Amino acid sequence: MDSLRYGILGPLRLVHVQGQPLKAAKPRQLLATLLLHPNRFVSTDLIADALWESSPPRSATANIRTYVRALRGVLQDAGLPAPIDTSAAGYSIEVGVDELDASLFESLLAEGGHLRDAGDGRQAMQVLSRAYSLWRGRPLDDLPMPAAWEGSIARLEAQHRGLVDNLLDLRLEHGDASGAAVLLSARLTDDPYDEQLWRRLVDALVAAGRVGEARAAYQKAVQTLADELDIKPGPELEAAGARAENGRSANWPNPGIPADRTAERPGPAAQPGPMAAPELTDPVRPPSQLPLDLADFSGRQGHLEQLRDLVCGRDPVRPPIAVISGAPGTGKTSLAVRLGHLVREYFPDGQIYLDMHGATQPRDPAAALTDLLLSLNLPDFAIPTDPERRSAMLRSELASRRVLIILDDVAAAGQVTPLMPGTGASAVVVTSRNRLMDLAGADSMPLDTFDDREAAVLLSSVAGSGRIDASSPEAEEILTACANLPLAIRIVGSRLAQRPDLSARELARRLRDETSRLDELSIGELAVRTSADLSYDALSPEEARLYRLIGHFAVGVFSARALEAVASPAAVRRSLDRLIEVNLVRISSVDHRGTARYRVHDLLRLHALGVGDDEQKAQAVRDVETVVEAILNKIRRANEALSFEYFGVLEHTGPLTAPDPSPFTEADAIAWLDSERSTFVPAIRAAAQNGLHDHAWRIAAAWGPYLDLRAGFDDWNGSHQQGLLSAIECGDRHGEAIMHRNLGQLAVYQDDWDTARRHFDAAAEVFAEVGDRLGEGVAAVGLGTWLRERGQRDEGLAQYEKAIEAFVEDGNANAEALARTAAANVYLVRGDLDTARRLLAQAFLIAVRRADAHREAKVRRRIAALRVNQGRHDEAVRQLRKALAIFDGMGDDHCAAYTRALLGQALMERGEVAAARKTLLDAIDVGHRLGDRSVEGQAAQHLGELYLSTGSLDNARRTLERAARVWQQAGNDAAATTCRRLLAGSETGVAAG
């Protein structure tokens, strides 16, 4: 390591240079910024952010050039020729791997990991020990910490944490007891309440022959636990103490302690100008077969323009072919016909319309070829009998003409492939309920329903002047019932036009009933049901069964995986592909993983509910039960894989009825819950609508841990409101209590205090009625928090103590830890720091003993609050960063936001203005996004105080006004008053100045 020239793993160092010649602050920060990105150009903007945060002077670029010159001079004078390159991309410092400690550190980490993976653990230990020796403390801790550095430094710190864990494992594995003791001692500096760390340290010291030190370590552990927690050591630590007393080593080498649990969480064609139709030399008139254009056609303007550009484009190689596809009733034929009339002048050799009867009795392609050739005025005797020769003749005829062909209601690509032109200026427009993805050379134009504006215009147009106000509540209700389907809108508009005795209000009332809605959507030969029947009748039995299931199940978006309980994945996807192809189901969205979500049009869902005989309808309900049962069991399996314990009451605590042969890992469980999130609320509603109320409330309850982790407030409310109704409907009092408690907790998060109290009171009453001690305790914590936040701290503390008693009786240590943490909050506000410290130490020990990193992180956050009150801000920052790493690793944005708010305060107290500002802004942003006014208000208040301390009075006023407003919305009048007092003080300061 003699070649090292620069050090950033600790204070900035220029190795082997006496007197540290680089003393000016800005050049030091510039050098540090470049060394954080060695051998890479760093932009001037990033350098400016590092040197001046978000307020660089107007001369920043010129100043940076000056600092670069100064830095070059200092380095050369010190005998460190460090070429700093300049380019349009910025500045770069060129250093070898062995010249910068961070580069060497990362190189050794990679080498050690490779050796360990290859099975050479002893050599890996030596290499990683070299890496460990490079670490001198927090990177660049002698310099102000701008936000521009945070990502790079966080990466280095994460690598160091991983290094310590891996090296500890290797030293324990290979009998390096003294080396392990060094690492364990460092760990205990941060985690003095972790009995397992103490036990390991004692055993490591005994194994190293340092028995006296082992005995001293044991005594220190006993004293720490007694002084801080008022408890005696557990049996494992006691046994280690006995071994130290006897001078007898534990079984060495042995596996190391688990790695830090923070790491476990791991061109369209140009539009042609006007064209004059060429003179017709053929005395026979060209065909003009377009059906009558609808006088009240409306909407689809964008589609018309795209189609016009496509069919009128002059591609010398490929004739344009457009496929208009969509569900029954979306107006495919109307659009094609309107297009035909718009572009007639571009096709002077004729416009041919052919109904292919795809939804009823598909027309034979050979017969269709004859019809097309006859339409082109060929005599019937000249038409070949062989279909292939007919197709060739059609291509020859079209090659020298400009003809528009509309092929309406096509069943499949094979039905029209022989009808396609091969070259020339003719164009083909195809309409189909199927997507016809296999029609070669075709451009697809799928149709969806109308948007709200288009729907309102069509309704007014068809109904006639004065029949309905498109902006009225009745019109909105009618269009909602029609789900903006053009056919349905045309039907209701026609009924209003033809029935002056039928008011819009009465029609809206009739359409409210889902069981008769499709009957109302019928007039003359127009009927939504009849149109959908044509598509349904073309399905195979397997496809029809899935369609009926979707009708009963899909009250919102759903995934293919949700349906796999009723058939094999291949069978489900095969049938679903067919339903998509015929436009009975559509893709709603595709997430970043490539997983599709599907949706069925509301009117098609009603159609699916009504098709089939009685047995088929009953089978559909049984299929829904199978699906929701599978969803419930999979959520239970996912919950089992979560490493943190949920504070709440689960709906199911027994063994799984059908354990999966390949259980979830935690990462897989959370990924599955993330991917299926949009399915669960619709599944709960579907269960309720099909009378499966027990499944409905249980899915809502089982989903609780994930909702709490992800702060999914909208889904939480949607699932639990229906869950509560379903629990009441099926008479399950325990389920009712769980729903009340969870809804109360949600209301607390959203500062809806009246609602929270109502639900907590109901939960407490019912939990007591059914004899659920855990539930009583959980409800008591909720009531305690309600009372504490409403200023009734003594009453809140009594509820927490009641909860602790219930949890101890129930034997639930995780809940006990939370209740002790909550009680500590009250003592903290009272100023009784000793009692708060004791309760938090007890809670921390419980979390560590149970290996619950999530609970550990929450306790660390409260310990940090204690340290802030004690003025021990360095310790607070250390605890908060550990907690934040856990929350971020688990994707818990909600808890992370509270942690950032407190971290910003602690950083502000330490004078790290830039880092504090960025941290507080992040907390404000997350709190606002989640709708949690408490964390938003807390972070905004701290930020306002920060601006005041730096003399940024305009920013202080804006931020404190926001904080006061948010606190007021949260119902926290005391905090709002504090912010207004700070505002008044800032105004007084300005006036005095």
mmCIF file with all atom_site columns, C-alpha atoms in Angstrom, residues 301-369:
data_model
loop_
_atom_site.group_PDB
_atom_site.id
_atom_site.type_symbol
_atom_site.label_atom_id
_atom_site.label_alt_id
_atom_site.label_comp_id
_atom_site.label_asym_id
_atom_site.label_entity_id
_atom_site.label_seq_id
_atom_site.pdbx_PDB_ins_code
_atom_site.Cartn_x
_atom_site.Cartn_y
_atom_site.Cartn_z
_atom_site.occupancy
_atom_site.B_iso_or_equiv
_atom_site.pdbx_formal_charge
_atom_site.auth_seq_id
_atom_site.auth_comp_id
_atom_site.auth_asym_id
_atom_site.auth_atom_id
_atom_site.pdbx_PDB_model_num
ATOM 1  C CA . GLN A 1 301 ? -61.220 12.498  -34.770 1.00 0.00 ? 301 GLN A CA 1
ATOM 2  C CA . GLY A 1 302 ? -57.699 11.400  -33.947 1.00 0.00 ? 302 GLY A CA 1
ATOM 3  C CA . HIS A 1 303 ? -58.346 7.901   -35.287 1.00 0.00 ? 303 HIS A CA 1
ATOM 4  C CA . LEU A 1 304 ? -59.805 9.337   -38.488 1.00 0.00 ? 304 LEU A CA 1
ATOM 5  C CA . GLU A 1 305 ? -56.729 11.475  -39.093 1.00 0.00 ? 305 GLU A CA 1
ATOM 6  C CA . GLN A 1 306 ? -54.371 8.552   -38.528 1.00 0.00 ? 306 GLN A CA 1
ATOM 7  C CA . LEU A 1 307 ? -56.377 6.296   -40.825 1.00 0.00 ? 307 LEU A CA 1
ATOM 8  C CA . ARG A 1 308 ? -56.589 8.979   -43.500 1.00 0.00 ? 308 ARG A CA 1
ATOM 9  C CA . ASP A 1 309 ? -52.823 9.448   -43.409 1.00 0.00 ? 309 ASP A CA 1
ATOM 10 C CA . LEU A 1 310 ? -52.340 5.709   -43.642 1.00 0.00 ? 310 LEU A CA 1
ATOM 11 C CA . VAL A 1 311 ? -54.692 4.800   -46.491 1.00 0.00 ? 311 VAL A CA 1
ATOM 12 C CA . CYS A 1 312 ? -53.912 7.919   -48.546 1.00 0.00 ? 312 CYS A CA 1
ATOM 13 C CA . GLY A 1 313 ? -50.155 7.613   -48.164 1.00 0.00 ? 313 GLY A CA 1
ATOM 14 C CA . ARG A 1 314 ? -48.385 6.793   -51.384 1.00 0.00 ? 314 ARG A CA 1
ATOM 15 C CA . ASP A 1 315 ? -46.090 3.899   -50.570 1.00 0.00 ? 315 ASP A CA 1
ATOM 16 C CA . PRO A 1 316 ? -44.701 2.665   -53.930 1.00 0.00 ? 316 PRO A CA 1
ATOM 17 C CA . VAL A 1 317 ? -43.944 -0.777  -52.487 1.00 0.00 ? 317 VAL A CA 1
ATOM 18 C CA . ARG A 1 318 ? -46.673 -1.726  -50.049 1.00 0.00 ? 318 ARG A CA 1
ATOM 19 C CA . PRO A 1 319 ? -50.409 -1.041  -50.374 1.00 0.00 ? 319 PRO A CA 1
ATOM 20 C CA . PRO A 1 320 ? -51.773 0.296   -47.080 1.00 0.00 ? 320 PRO A CA 1
ATOM 21 C CA . ILE A 1 321 ? -53.792 -2.148  -44.968 1.00 0.00 ? 321 ILE A CA 1
ATOM 22 C CA . ALA A 1 322 ? -55.482 -0.946  -41.763 1.00 0.00 ? 322 ALA A CA 1
ATOM 23 C CA . VAL A 1 323 ? -57.122 -3.194  -39.171 1.00 0.00 ? 323 VAL A CA 1
ATOM 24 C CA . ILE A 1 324 ? -59.684 -1.527  -36.904 1.00 0.00 ? 324 ILE A CA 1
ATOM 25 C CA . SER A 1 325 ? -60.293 -3.874  -33.989 1.00 0.00 ? 325 SER A CA 1
ATOM 26 C CA . GLY A 1 326 ? -62.268 -3.546  -30.808 1.00 0.00 ? 326 GLY A CA 1
ATOM 27 C CA . ALA A 1 327 ? -64.834 -4.993  -28.471 1.00 0.00 ? 327 ALA A CA 1
ATOM 28 C CA . PRO A 1 328 ? -68.473 -5.358  -29.509 1.00 0.00 ? 328 PRO A CA 1
ATOM 29 C CA . GLY A 1 329 ? -70.121 -1.951  -29.681 1.00 0.00 ? 329 GLY A CA 1
ATOM 30 C CA . THR A 1 330 ? -67.033 0.245   -29.963 1.00 0.00 ? 330 THR A CA 1
ATOM 31 C CA . GLY A 1 331 ? -68.065 1.606   -33.376 1.00 0.00 ? 331 GLY A CA 1
ATOM 32 C CA . LYS A 1 332 ? -65.615 -0.117  -35.701 1.00 0.00 ? 332 LYS A CA 1
ATOM 33 C CA . THR A 1 333 ? -67.936 -0.216  -38.724 1.00 0.00 ? 333 THR A CA 1
ATOM 34 C CA . SER A 1 334 ? -69.093 3.378   -38.203 1.00 0.00 ? 334 SER A CA 1
ATOM 35 C CA . LEU A 1 335 ? -65.481 4.557   -38.181 1.00 0.00 ? 335 LEU A CA 1
ATOM 36 C CA . ALA A 1 336 ? -64.549 2.597   -41.314 1.00 0.00 ? 336 ALA A CA 1
ATOM 37 C CA . VAL A 1 337 ? -67.582 3.894   -43.211 1.00 0.00 ? 337 VAL A CA 1
ATOM 38 C CA . ARG A 1 338 ? -66.963 7.507   -42.146 1.00 0.00 ? 338 ARG A CA 1
ATOM 39 C CA . LEU A 1 339 ? -63.352 7.137   -43.321 1.00 0.00 ? 339 LEU A CA 1
ATOM 40 C CA . GLY A 1 340 ? -64.495 5.734   -46.662 1.00 0.00 ? 340 GLY A CA 1
ATOM 41 C CA . HIS A 1 341 ? -66.689 8.747   -47.326 1.00 0.00 ? 341 HIS A CA 1
ATOM 42 C CA . LEU A 1 342 ? -63.925 11.169  -46.290 1.00 0.00 ? 342 LEU A CA 1
ATOM 43 C CA . VAL A 1 343 ? -61.349 9.751   -48.722 1.00 0.00 ? 343 VAL A CA 1
ATOM 44 C CA . ARG A 1 344 ? -63.528 8.919   -51.744 1.00 0.00 ? 344 ARG A CA 1
ATOM 45 C CA . GLU A 1 345 ? -61.721 11.399  -53.996 1.00 0.00 ? 345 GLU A CA 1
ATOM 46 C CA . TYR A 1 346 ? -58.423 9.642   -53.363 1.00 0.00 ? 346 TYR A CA 1
ATOM 47 C CA . PHE A 1 347 ? -59.798 6.365   -54.755 1.00 0.00 ? 347 PHE A CA 1
ATOM 48 C CA . PRO A 1 348 ? -61.359 7.279   -58.111 1.00 0.00 ? 348 PRO A CA 1
ATOM 49 C CA . ASP A 1 349 ? -61.481 3.648   -59.264 1.00 0.00 ? 349 ASP A CA 1
ATOM 50 C CA . GLY A 1 350 ? -64.060 2.778   -56.683 1.00 0.00 ? 350 GLY A CA 1
ATOM 51 C CA . GLN A 1 351 ? -64.928 1.999   -53.087 1.00 0.00 ? 351 GLN A CA 1
ATOM 52 C CA . ILE A 1 352 ? -65.972 -1.574  -52.346 1.00 0.00 ? 352 ILE A CA 1
ATOM 53 C CA . TYR A 1 353 ? -67.692 -2.651  -49.136 1.00 0.00 ? 353 TYR A CA 1
ATOM 54 C CA . LEU A 1 354 ? -67.913 -6.332  -48.208 1.00 0.00 ? 354 LEU A CA 1
ATOM 55 C CA . ASP A 1 355 ? -69.511 -7.724  -45.042 1.00 0.00 ? 355 ASP A CA 1
ATOM 56 C CA . MET A 1 356 ? -67.486 -10.806 -44.083 1.00 0.00 ? 356 MET A CA 1
ATOM 57 C CA . HIS A 1 357 ? -69.996 -11.964 -41.389 1.00 0.00 ? 357 HIS A CA 1
ATOM 58 C CA . GLY A 1 358 ? -67.165 -12.961 -39.089 1.00 0.00 ? 358 GLY A CA 1
ATOM 59 C CA . ALA A 1 359 ? -69.306 -13.040 -35.937 1.00 0.00 ? 359 ALA A CA 1
ATOM 60 C CA . THR A 1 360 ? -72.058 -15.218 -37.425 1.00 0.00 ? 360 THR A CA 1
ATOM 61 C CA . GLN A 1 361 ? -71.360 -17.304 -40.541 1.00 0.00 ? 361 GLN A CA 1
ATOM 62 C CA . PRO A 1 362 ? -67.918 -16.246 -41.820 1.00 0.00 ? 362 PRO A CA 1
ATOM 63 C CA . ARG A 1 363 ? -67.932 -15.738 -45.551 1.00 0.00 ? 363 ARG A CA 1
ATOM 64 C CA . ASP A 1 364 ? -65.759 -18.139 -47.517 1.00 0.00 ? 364 ASP A CA 1
ATOM 65 C CA . PRO A 1 365 ? -62.665 -16.365 -48.949 1.00 0.00 ? 365 PRO A CA 1
ATOM 66 C CA . ALA A 1 366 ? -63.215 -17.938 -52.367 1.00 0.00 ? 366 ALA A CA 1
ATOM 67 C CA . ALA A 1 367 ? -66.739 -16.496 -52.544 1.00 0.00 ? 367 ALA A CA 1
ATOM 68 C CA . ALA A 1 368 ? -65.474 -13.128 -51.312 1.00 0.00 ? 368 ALA A CA 1
ATOM 69 C CA . LEU A 1 369 ? -62.896 -13.125 -54.125 1.00 0.00 ? 369 LEU A CA 1
#
